[in-house]
GROMACS .gro file of C-alpha atoms in nm:
model
  397
    1MET     CA    1   6.516  -1.106  17.752
    2ASP     CA    2   6.845  -1.290  17.877
    3LYS     CA    3   6.934  -1.489  17.576
    4LYS     CA    4   7.256  -1.391  17.419
    5ILE     CA    5   7.392  -1.471  17.057
    6ARG     CA    6   7.715  -1.663  17.077
    7PHE     CA    7   7.962  -1.521  16.812
    8GLY     CA    8   8.248  -1.738  16.668
    9LEU     CA    9   8.546  -1.540  16.543
   10ILE     CA   10   8.733  -1.669  16.235
   11GLY     CA   11   9.068  -1.523  16.232
   12ILE     CA   12   9.230  -1.387  16.550
   13GLY     CA   13   9.449  -1.112  16.401
   14ALA     CA   14   9.438  -0.749  16.515
   15GLN     CA   15   9.068  -0.707  16.436
   16GLY     CA   16   8.952  -1.051  16.569
   17GLY     CA   17   9.147  -0.998  16.882
   18ALA     CA   18   8.976  -0.680  16.939
   19TYR     CA   19   8.637  -0.830  16.886
   20ALA     CA   20   8.716  -1.099  17.143
   21GLY     CA   21   8.793  -0.826  17.386
   22PHE     CA   22   8.449  -0.654  17.307
   23LEU     CA   23   8.262  -0.979  17.340
   24THR     CA   24   8.422  -1.058  17.677
   25GLY     CA   25   8.443  -0.693  17.816
   26THR     CA   26   8.815  -0.730  17.851
   27GLY     CA   27   8.929  -0.456  17.613
   28GLY     CA   28   8.976  -0.392  17.243
   29MET     CA   29   9.270  -0.252  17.051
   30PRO     CA   30   9.593  -0.164  17.250
   31GLY     CA   31   9.577   0.172  17.385
   32MET     CA   32   9.211   0.212  17.344
   33PRO     CA   33   8.964   0.216  17.632
   34ALA     CA   34   8.738  -0.103  17.668
   35ALA     CA   35   8.392  -0.100  17.515
   36PRO     CA   36   8.125  -0.267  17.725
   37CYS     CA   37   8.023  -0.606  17.608
   38PRO     CA   38   7.688  -0.585  17.407
   39PRO     CA   39   7.403  -0.709  17.641
   40HIS     CA   40   7.275  -0.979  17.381
   41CYS     CA   41   7.618  -1.102  17.265
   42ALA     CA   42   7.869  -1.344  17.389
   43LEU     CA   43   8.207  -1.501  17.279
   44GLY     CA   44   8.118  -1.858  17.177
   45ALA     CA   45   8.440  -1.976  17.008
   46LEU     CA   46   8.771  -1.871  16.860
   47CYS     CA   47   8.927  -1.994  16.525
   48ASP     CA   48   9.282  -1.948  16.383
   49ILE     CA   49   9.534  -2.165  16.186
   50ASP     CA   50   9.829  -2.002  16.358
   51PRO     CA   51   9.959  -2.200  16.653
   52GLU     CA   52  10.078  -1.877  16.833
   53LYS     CA   53   9.725  -1.736  16.804
   54GLU     CA   54   9.580  -2.071  16.936
   55LYS     CA   55   9.852  -2.051  17.237
   56MET     CA   56   9.738  -1.691  17.315
   57CYS     CA   57   9.373  -1.758  17.298
   58LYS     CA   58   9.392  -2.056  17.522
   59GLU     CA   59   9.588  -1.849  17.793
   60LYS     CA   60   9.364  -1.539  17.750
   61TYR     CA   61   9.033  -1.719  17.712
   62PRO     CA   62   9.077  -2.056  17.868
   63ASP     CA   63   8.698  -2.138  17.885
   64ILE     CA   64   8.622  -2.049  17.528
   65PRO     CA   65   8.657  -2.326  17.270
   66PHE     CA   66   8.921  -2.299  17.019
   67TYR     CA   67   8.921  -2.449  16.673
   68LYS     CA   68   9.179  -2.476  16.395
   69ASP     CA   69   8.909  -2.550  16.121
   70TRP     CA   70   8.645  -2.292  16.079
   71LYS     CA   71   8.393  -2.546  15.928
   72GLU     CA   72   8.445  -2.751  16.258
   73MET     CA   73   8.341  -2.442  16.457
   74VAL     CA   74   8.036  -2.376  16.231
   75ALA     CA   75   7.913  -2.741  16.294
   76SER     CA   76   8.009  -2.746  16.672
   77GLY     CA   77   7.683  -2.615  16.826
   78ASN     CA   78   7.895  -2.376  17.022
   79VAL     CA   79   7.813  -2.056  16.814
   80ASP     CA   80   7.491  -1.901  16.673
   81ALA     CA   81   7.677  -1.662  16.442
   82VAL     CA   82   8.026  -1.601  16.306
   83ILE     CA   83   8.230  -1.290  16.209
   84THR     CA   84   8.486  -1.312  15.940
   85THR     CA   85   8.797  -1.148  16.051
   86VAL     CA   86   9.010  -1.302  15.773
   87PRO     CA   87   9.184  -1.178  15.461
   88HIS     CA   88   8.945  -1.026  15.210
   89TYR     CA   89   8.936  -1.296  14.937
   90LEU     CA   90   8.791  -1.541  15.205
   91HIS     CA   91   8.493  -1.333  15.315
   92HIS     CA   92   8.262  -1.453  15.046
   93GLU     CA   93   8.382  -1.819  15.068
   94ILE     CA   94   8.310  -1.838  15.432
   95ALA     CA   95   7.983  -1.653  15.414
   96ILE     CA   96   7.832  -1.863  15.134
   97TYR     CA   97   7.927  -2.187  15.332
   98CYS     CA   98   7.769  -2.038  15.660
   99LEU     CA   99   7.470  -1.930  15.483
  100GLU     CA  100   7.409  -2.269  15.308
  101HIS     CA  101   7.458  -2.440  15.647
  102GLY     CA  102   7.212  -2.216  15.819
  103MET     CA  103   7.482  -2.026  16.020
  104ASN     CA  104   7.422  -1.639  16.071
  105VAL     CA  105   7.714  -1.451  15.927
  106LEU     CA  106   7.851  -1.098  15.993
  107VAL     CA  107   8.121  -1.032  15.736
  108GLU     CA  108   8.394  -0.784  15.800
  109LYS     CA  109   8.455  -0.502  15.544
  110PRO     CA  110   8.499  -0.505  15.268
  111ALA     CA  111   8.236  -0.757  15.157
  112GLY     CA  112   8.500  -0.892  14.917
  113VAL     CA  113   8.769  -0.787  14.667
  114ARG     CA  114   8.581  -0.864  14.334
  115ALA     CA  115   8.229  -0.777  14.255
  116LYS     CA  116   8.167  -1.123  14.111
  117ASP     CA  117   8.236  -1.301  14.441
  118VAL     CA  118   8.011  -1.042  14.638
  119LEU     CA  119   7.735  -1.088  14.394
  120ALA     CA  120   7.762  -1.464  14.433
  121MET     CA  121   7.756  -1.428  14.813
  122ASN     CA  122   7.441  -1.189  14.799
  123ALA     CA  123   7.269  -1.436  14.569
  124CYS     CA  124   7.335  -1.709  14.823
  125ALA     CA  125   7.198  -1.487  15.094
  126ALA     CA  126   6.874  -1.409  14.899
  127ALA     CA  127   6.822  -1.784  14.850
  128HIS     CA  128   6.835  -1.829  15.231
  129PRO     CA  129   6.645  -1.543  15.362
  130ASP     CA  130   6.591  -1.714  15.710
  131VAL     CA  131   6.980  -1.674  15.791
  132ALA     CA  132   7.087  -1.335  15.915
  133PHE     CA  133   7.346  -1.167  15.679
  134GLY     CA  134   7.515  -0.843  15.797
  135ILE     CA  135   7.837  -0.647  15.722
  136MET     CA  136   8.059  -0.453  15.973
  137PHE     CA  137   7.994  -0.096  15.844
  138ASN     CA  138   8.029   0.030  16.198
  139GLN     CA  139   8.050   0.389  16.087
  140ARG     CA  140   7.680   0.376  16.005
  141THR     CA  141   7.611   0.369  16.383
  142ASN     CA  142   7.778   0.722  16.395
  143LYS     CA  143   7.487   0.961  16.505
  144LEU     CA  144   7.645   1.230  16.311
  145TYR     CA  145   7.641   1.050  15.968
  146GLN     CA  146   7.292   0.921  16.046
  147LYS     CA  147   7.163   1.270  16.099
  148ILE     CA  148   7.337   1.386  15.788
  149LYS     CA  149   7.175   1.105  15.595
  150GLU     CA  150   6.838   1.208  15.716
  151ILE     CA  151   6.879   1.567  15.613
  152VAL     CA  152   6.989   1.487  15.285
  153ALA     CA  153   6.718   1.219  15.223
  154SER     CA  154   6.454   1.453  15.340
  155GLY     CA  155   6.512   1.691  15.048
  156GLU     CA  156   6.486   1.999  15.270
  157LEU     CA  157   6.819   2.130  15.105
  158GLY     CA  158   6.728   2.018  14.765
  159GLU     CA  159   6.935   1.798  14.534
  160ILE     CA  160   7.314   1.728  14.588
  161ARG     CA  161   7.524   1.934  14.328
  162ARG     CA  162   7.873   1.821  14.432
  163SER     CA  163   8.034   1.620  14.720
  164ASN     CA  164   8.399   1.605  14.806
  165TRP     CA  165   8.575   1.399  15.066
  166ILE     CA  166   8.942   1.415  15.148
  167ILE     CA  167   9.013   1.124  15.389
  168ASN     CA  168   9.403   1.108  15.445
  169THR     CA  169   9.403   1.007  15.813
  170TRP     CA  170   9.525   0.657  15.721
  171TRP     CA  171   9.902   0.709  15.779
  172ARG     CA  172  10.076   0.348  15.762
  173PRO     CA  173  10.467   0.300  15.758
  174ASP     CA  174  10.623   0.013  15.575
  175SER     CA  175  10.633  -0.177  15.907
  176TYR     CA  176  10.248  -0.197  15.887
  177TYR     CA  177  10.254  -0.359  15.544
  178ARG     CA  178  10.521  -0.615  15.651
  179GLN     CA  179  10.296  -0.750  15.927
  180SER     CA  180  10.151  -1.023  15.704
  181ASP     CA  181  10.260  -1.174  15.374
  182TRP     CA  182   9.905  -1.106  15.240
  183ARG     CA  183   9.893  -0.742  15.322
  184ALA     CA  184   9.929  -0.490  15.039
  185THR     CA  185   9.941  -0.757  14.776
  186TRP     CA  186   9.699  -0.810  14.470
  187GLY     CA  187   9.672  -1.188  14.536
  188GLY     CA  188   9.635  -1.169  14.913
  189GLU     CA  189   9.458  -0.849  14.981
  190GLY     CA  190   9.329  -0.741  14.639
  191GLY     CA  191   9.473  -0.381  14.669
  192GLY     CA  192   9.562  -0.117  14.927
  193VAL     CA  193   9.393   0.174  15.071
  194LEU     CA  194   9.058   0.114  14.868
  195VAL     CA  195   9.003  -0.238  15.005
  196ASN     CA  196   9.166  -0.184  15.355
  197GLN     CA  197   9.137   0.174  15.504
  198ALA     CA  198   8.879   0.339  15.311
  199PRO     CA  199   8.579   0.104  15.261
  200HIS     CA  200   8.388   0.271  15.543
  201GLN     CA  201   8.413   0.605  15.372
  202LEU     CA  202   8.321   0.467  15.036
  203ASP     CA  203   8.025   0.303  15.193
  204LEU     CA  204   7.918   0.615  15.391
  205TRP     CA  205   7.986   0.845  15.069
  206GLN     CA  206   7.730   0.634  14.873
  207TRP     CA  207   7.500   0.577  15.157
  208ILE     CA  208   7.448   0.951  15.192
  209CYS     CA  209   7.522   1.094  14.856
  210GLY     CA  210   7.390   0.817  14.620
  211ILE     CA  211   7.566   0.575  14.384
  212PRO     CA  212   7.771   0.738  14.095
  213ASN     CA  213   7.722   0.607  13.741
  214LYS     CA  214   8.060   0.726  13.603
  215VAL     CA  215   8.403   0.704  13.756
  216TYR     CA  216   8.736   0.847  13.660
  217ALA     CA  217   9.047   0.775  13.888
  218LYS     CA  218   9.421   0.825  13.925
  219CYS     CA  219   9.583   0.604  14.146
  220LEU     CA  220   9.947   0.583  14.257
  221TYR     CA  221  10.098   0.242  14.353
  222GLY     CA  222  10.357   0.231  14.630
  223CYS     CA  223  10.371   0.608  14.674
  224HIS     CA  224  10.648   0.675  14.918
  225ARG     CA  225  10.597   0.309  15.042
  226ASP     CA  226  10.772  -0.017  14.947
  227ILE     CA  227  10.447  -0.183  14.824
  228ILE     CA  228  10.285  -0.252  14.473
  229VAL     CA  229   9.921  -0.174  14.544
  230GLU     CA  230   9.733   0.159  14.554
  231ASN     CA  231   9.804   0.387  14.843
  232ASP     CA  232   9.722   0.730  14.693
  233VAL     CA  233   9.397   0.768  14.514
  234THR     CA  234   9.219   1.057  14.353
  235VAL     CA  235   8.875   1.014  14.219
  236VAL     CA  236   8.610   1.218  14.013
  237THR     CA  237   8.252   1.074  13.981
  238GLN     CA  238   7.938   1.172  13.814
  239TYR     CA  239   7.580   1.101  13.924
  240PRO     CA  240   7.268   1.036  13.722
  241ASN     CA  241   7.121   1.378  13.807
  242GLY     CA  242   7.437   1.554  13.688
  243ALA     CA  243   7.597   1.603  14.019
  244THR     CA  244   7.973   1.545  14.056
  245GLY     CA  245   8.191   1.427  14.336
  246SER     CA  246   8.547   1.363  14.436
  247PHE     CA  247   8.727   1.134  14.676
  248ILE     CA  248   9.080   1.167  14.778
  249THR     CA  249   9.270   0.912  15.008
  250CYS     CA  250   9.619   0.806  15.087
  251THR     CA  251   9.833   0.632  15.350
  252HIS     CA  252  10.156   0.849  15.344
  253ASP     CA  253  10.010   1.174  15.500
  254ALA     CA  254  10.140   1.175  15.856
  255ILE     CA  255   9.923   1.488  15.944
  256GLY     CA  256   9.611   1.379  15.760
  257THR     CA  257   9.275   1.557  15.663
  258ASP     CA  258   8.919   1.409  15.711
  259ARG     CA  259   8.683   1.661  15.550
  260LEU     CA  260   8.357   1.607  15.377
  261GLU     CA  261   8.165   1.860  15.191
  262ILE     CA  262   7.806   1.827  15.046
  263ASP     CA  263   7.688   2.115  14.824
  264LEU     CA  264   7.304   2.134  14.767
  265ASP     CA  265   7.065   2.363  14.619
  266ALA     CA  266   6.972   2.535  14.938
  267GLY     CA  267   7.257   2.461  15.171
  268LYS     CA  268   7.580   2.300  15.243
  269ILE     CA  269   7.704   2.040  15.479
  270VAL     CA  270   8.066   2.034  15.609
  271VAL     CA  271   8.203   1.739  15.832
  272GLU     CA  272   8.534   1.781  15.997
  273ASP     CA  273   8.731   1.473  16.135
  274SER     CA  274   8.401   1.259  16.128
  275LYS     CA  275   8.330   1.433  16.465
  276LYS     CA  276   8.179   1.770  16.401
  277ALA     CA  277   7.918   1.873  16.135
  278THR     CA  278   7.799   2.221  16.024
  279VAL     CA  279   7.479   2.256  15.837
  280TYR     CA  280   7.430   2.574  15.630
  281ARG     CA  281   7.058   2.632  15.549
  282MET     CA  282   7.024   2.920  15.296
  283LYS     CA  283   6.743   3.165  15.343
  284LYS     CA  284   6.698   3.152  14.971
  285SER     CA  285   6.785   2.854  14.754
  286GLU     CA  286   7.068   2.914  14.505
  287PRO     CA  287   6.854   2.883  14.196
  288GLU     CA  288   6.614   3.161  14.359
  289MET     CA  289   6.924   3.385  14.431
  290ASN     CA  290   7.049   3.325  14.072
  291GLU     CA  291   6.715   3.450  13.931
  292THR     CA  292   6.633   3.749  14.159
  293MET     CA  293   6.951   3.902  14.293
  294THR     CA  294   7.072   4.242  14.166
  295MET     CA  295   7.437   4.327  14.133
  296MET     CA  296   7.411   4.557  14.431
  297GLU     CA  297   7.290   4.256  14.633
  298VAL     CA  298   7.576   4.040  14.502
  299ALA     CA  299   7.839   4.287  14.590
  300MET     CA  300   7.701   4.256  14.955
  301LEU     CA  301   7.773   3.885  14.939
  302THR     CA  302   8.145   3.963  14.937
  303MET     CA  303   8.114   4.054  15.298
  304GLY     CA  304   8.010   3.691  15.366
  305ASN     CA  305   7.711   3.601  15.589
  306ALA     CA  306   7.671   3.951  15.714
  307ALA     CA  307   7.404   3.980  15.987
  308GLY     CA  308   7.309   3.632  15.903
  309GLY     CA  309   7.135   3.742  15.573
  310LEU     CA  310   7.245   3.447  15.348
  311TYR     CA  311   7.221   3.132  15.587
  312GLU     CA  312   7.165   2.997  15.921
  313THR     CA  313   7.391   2.723  16.080
  314GLU     CA  314   7.341   2.432  16.285
  315GLU     CA  315   7.618   2.249  16.450
  316PHE     CA  316   7.640   1.885  16.611
  317GLU     CA  317   7.901   1.644  16.709
  318ASN     CA  318   7.954   1.269  16.751
  319THR     CA  319   8.108   1.158  17.081
  320ASP     CA  320   8.104   0.781  17.039
  321GLY     CA  321   8.437   0.623  17.137
  322TRP     CA  322   8.633   0.375  16.921
  323GLY     CA  323   8.492   0.026  16.969
  324PHE     CA  324   8.129   0.139  17.068
  325GLN     CA  325   8.042   0.147  16.693
  326HIS     CA  326   8.158  -0.216  16.637
  327THR     CA  327   7.975  -0.330  16.944
  328THR     CA  328   7.654  -0.147  16.834
  329VAL     CA  329   7.669  -0.333  16.509
  330MET     CA  330   7.716  -0.677  16.697
  331GLU     CA  331   7.419  -0.582  16.913
  332ASN     CA  332   7.195  -0.485  16.635
  333PHE     CA  333   7.279  -0.818  16.456
  334ALA     CA  334   7.205  -1.010  16.767
  335LEU     CA  335   6.871  -0.828  16.811
  336HIS     CA  336   6.808  -0.892  16.442
  337ILE     CA  337   6.832  -1.269  16.489
  338LEU     CA  338   6.649  -1.257  16.836
  339GLU     CA  339   6.372  -1.021  16.760
  340GLY     CA  340   6.372  -0.924  16.394
  341ALA     CA  341   6.517  -0.584  16.442
  342PRO     CA  342   6.608  -0.411  16.113
  343LEU     CA  343   6.973  -0.441  16.035
  344LEU     CA  344   7.178  -0.113  16.042
  345ALA     CA  345   7.389  -0.285  15.775
  346PRO     CA  346   7.244  -0.556  15.568
  347GLY     CA  347   7.520  -0.773  15.405
  348SER     CA  348   7.382  -0.722  15.064
  349ASP     CA  349   7.483  -0.347  15.095
  350GLY     CA  350   7.846  -0.448  15.076
  351ILE     CA  351   7.819  -0.477  14.696
  352ASN     CA  352   7.816  -0.085  14.652
  353GLY     CA  353   8.150  -0.015  14.801
  354VAL     CA  354   8.310  -0.308  14.612
  355ASN     CA  355   8.160  -0.194  14.290
  356LEU     CA  356   8.303   0.158  14.330
  357ALA     CA  357   8.647   0.022  14.446
  358ASN     CA  358   8.656  -0.194  14.145
  359ALA     CA  359   8.551   0.088  13.920
  360ILE     CA  360   8.833   0.301  14.068
  361GLN     CA  361   9.098   0.060  14.028
  362LEU     CA  362   8.980  -0.038  13.667
  363SER     CA  363   8.962   0.319  13.567
  364SER     CA  364   9.331   0.384  13.685
  365TRP     CA  365   9.445   0.064  13.508
  366LEU     CA  366   9.294   0.148  13.174
  367GLY     CA  367   9.340   0.526  13.204
  368LYS     CA  368   8.986   0.618  13.116
  369GLU     CA  369   8.646   0.700  13.261
  370VAL     CA  370   8.441   0.387  13.326
  371ASP     CA  371   8.076   0.306  13.413
  372ASN     CA  372   7.990   0.210  13.761
  373PRO     CA  373   7.938  -0.075  13.806
  374VAL     CA  374   8.204  -0.203  13.594
  375ASP     CA  375   8.191  -0.543  13.405
  376PRO     CA  376   8.293  -0.784  13.690
  377GLU     CA  377   8.454  -1.040  13.448
  378LEU     CA  378   8.664  -0.741  13.283
  379TYR     CA  379   8.777  -0.630  13.628
  380ALA     CA  380   8.860  -0.983  13.752
  381ALA     CA  381   9.065  -1.044  13.431
  382GLU     CA  382   9.249  -0.721  13.489
  383LEU     CA  383   9.302  -0.811  13.853
  384ASN     CA  384   9.443  -1.162  13.763
  385LYS     CA  385   9.707  -0.990  13.533
  386ARG     CA  386   9.846  -0.814  13.846
  387ILE     CA  387   9.829  -1.119  14.063
  388GLU     CA  388  10.022  -1.329  13.794
  389ALA     CA  389  10.271  -1.041  13.762
  390GLU     CA  390  10.311  -1.028  14.134
  391GLY     CA  391  10.408  -1.401  14.144
  392LYS     CA  392  10.316  -1.460  14.519
  393PHE     CA  393   9.961  -1.594  14.487
  394PRO     CA  394   9.770  -1.811  14.239
  395THR     CA  395   9.531  -1.627  14.002
  396ARG     CA  396   9.160  -1.666  14.076
  397ASP     CA  397   8.874  -1.788  13.874
   0.00000   0.00000   0.00000
């Protein structure tokens, strides 16, 4: 099959510029190796309101149509799908317009800032089932996390008891936050690390471990940085089966840690740096050990896994390079349109991460544990208080 899906990129900033490189096979992020162009994808058009971006695009991609108005691009006939590499508040607005006009849309993460906006977008997608709707959760293509999800879902290790994810590999200096006026603002970005850096991990955490029903969070705002949004977050969660979880993230740790632990009835899974996983399969489940072990046998446990008596291990790694995950999502989206292939990341899944981010922020603002999902109107009202106090952007309906 030779047909290609022509993607239109709305917003040619760092991410949109990288995607243009992916779709033309000319590169990606500066300093990163070029990912091969997905075989059923092509760059159909570019769109940005910045004259400097227009000049750059016309010099770098002279044969690719450029638009200042994304609605004109949608109606042009030059694209079969669009990707929304724009500030977060615009994702749902663009997606709804595209869905209503029969244009396939792949939204960037997060799906939005407020759950009420994402719910409206999902409702629109449900009303237009013939239009493809996906989200750029590229980490779901990571074979390591796919295998972990399979192990957990299979039930071979029993139920999850506790999960912990420390993801502090997001170091960002003040110069990063000064790149754009909308960056690290309540009215322009909708928050900090929760809506910018951590959405992939929030998605993976729920994708693998399930959706928590209770959330308590402590957020620090402008911690060691000249910003007003959250950039240091500690979260404690509870699940319907009584399991607990914790999630810790920040943008001021220059050394950084990325470690996920999942404790189950009959084993444990540990992931380091999103690259190497160790699965511990216990020879007897913990409940069985609890009921049957003598104190002499317990004493032997202080020696650890002596002679392999307690557990067996399996290790595996992920070797995907940066960019290959993004292009895998694009190719999957193209094949979904062309052949009906199942989506790796349906757009409707974006609500889970937004719900959790909203719950984390609201818990921090109110200083108490909250249900997940929270009342979307209560969250929107509390967010508007912060937008109004910020004084840079209008509040949102």
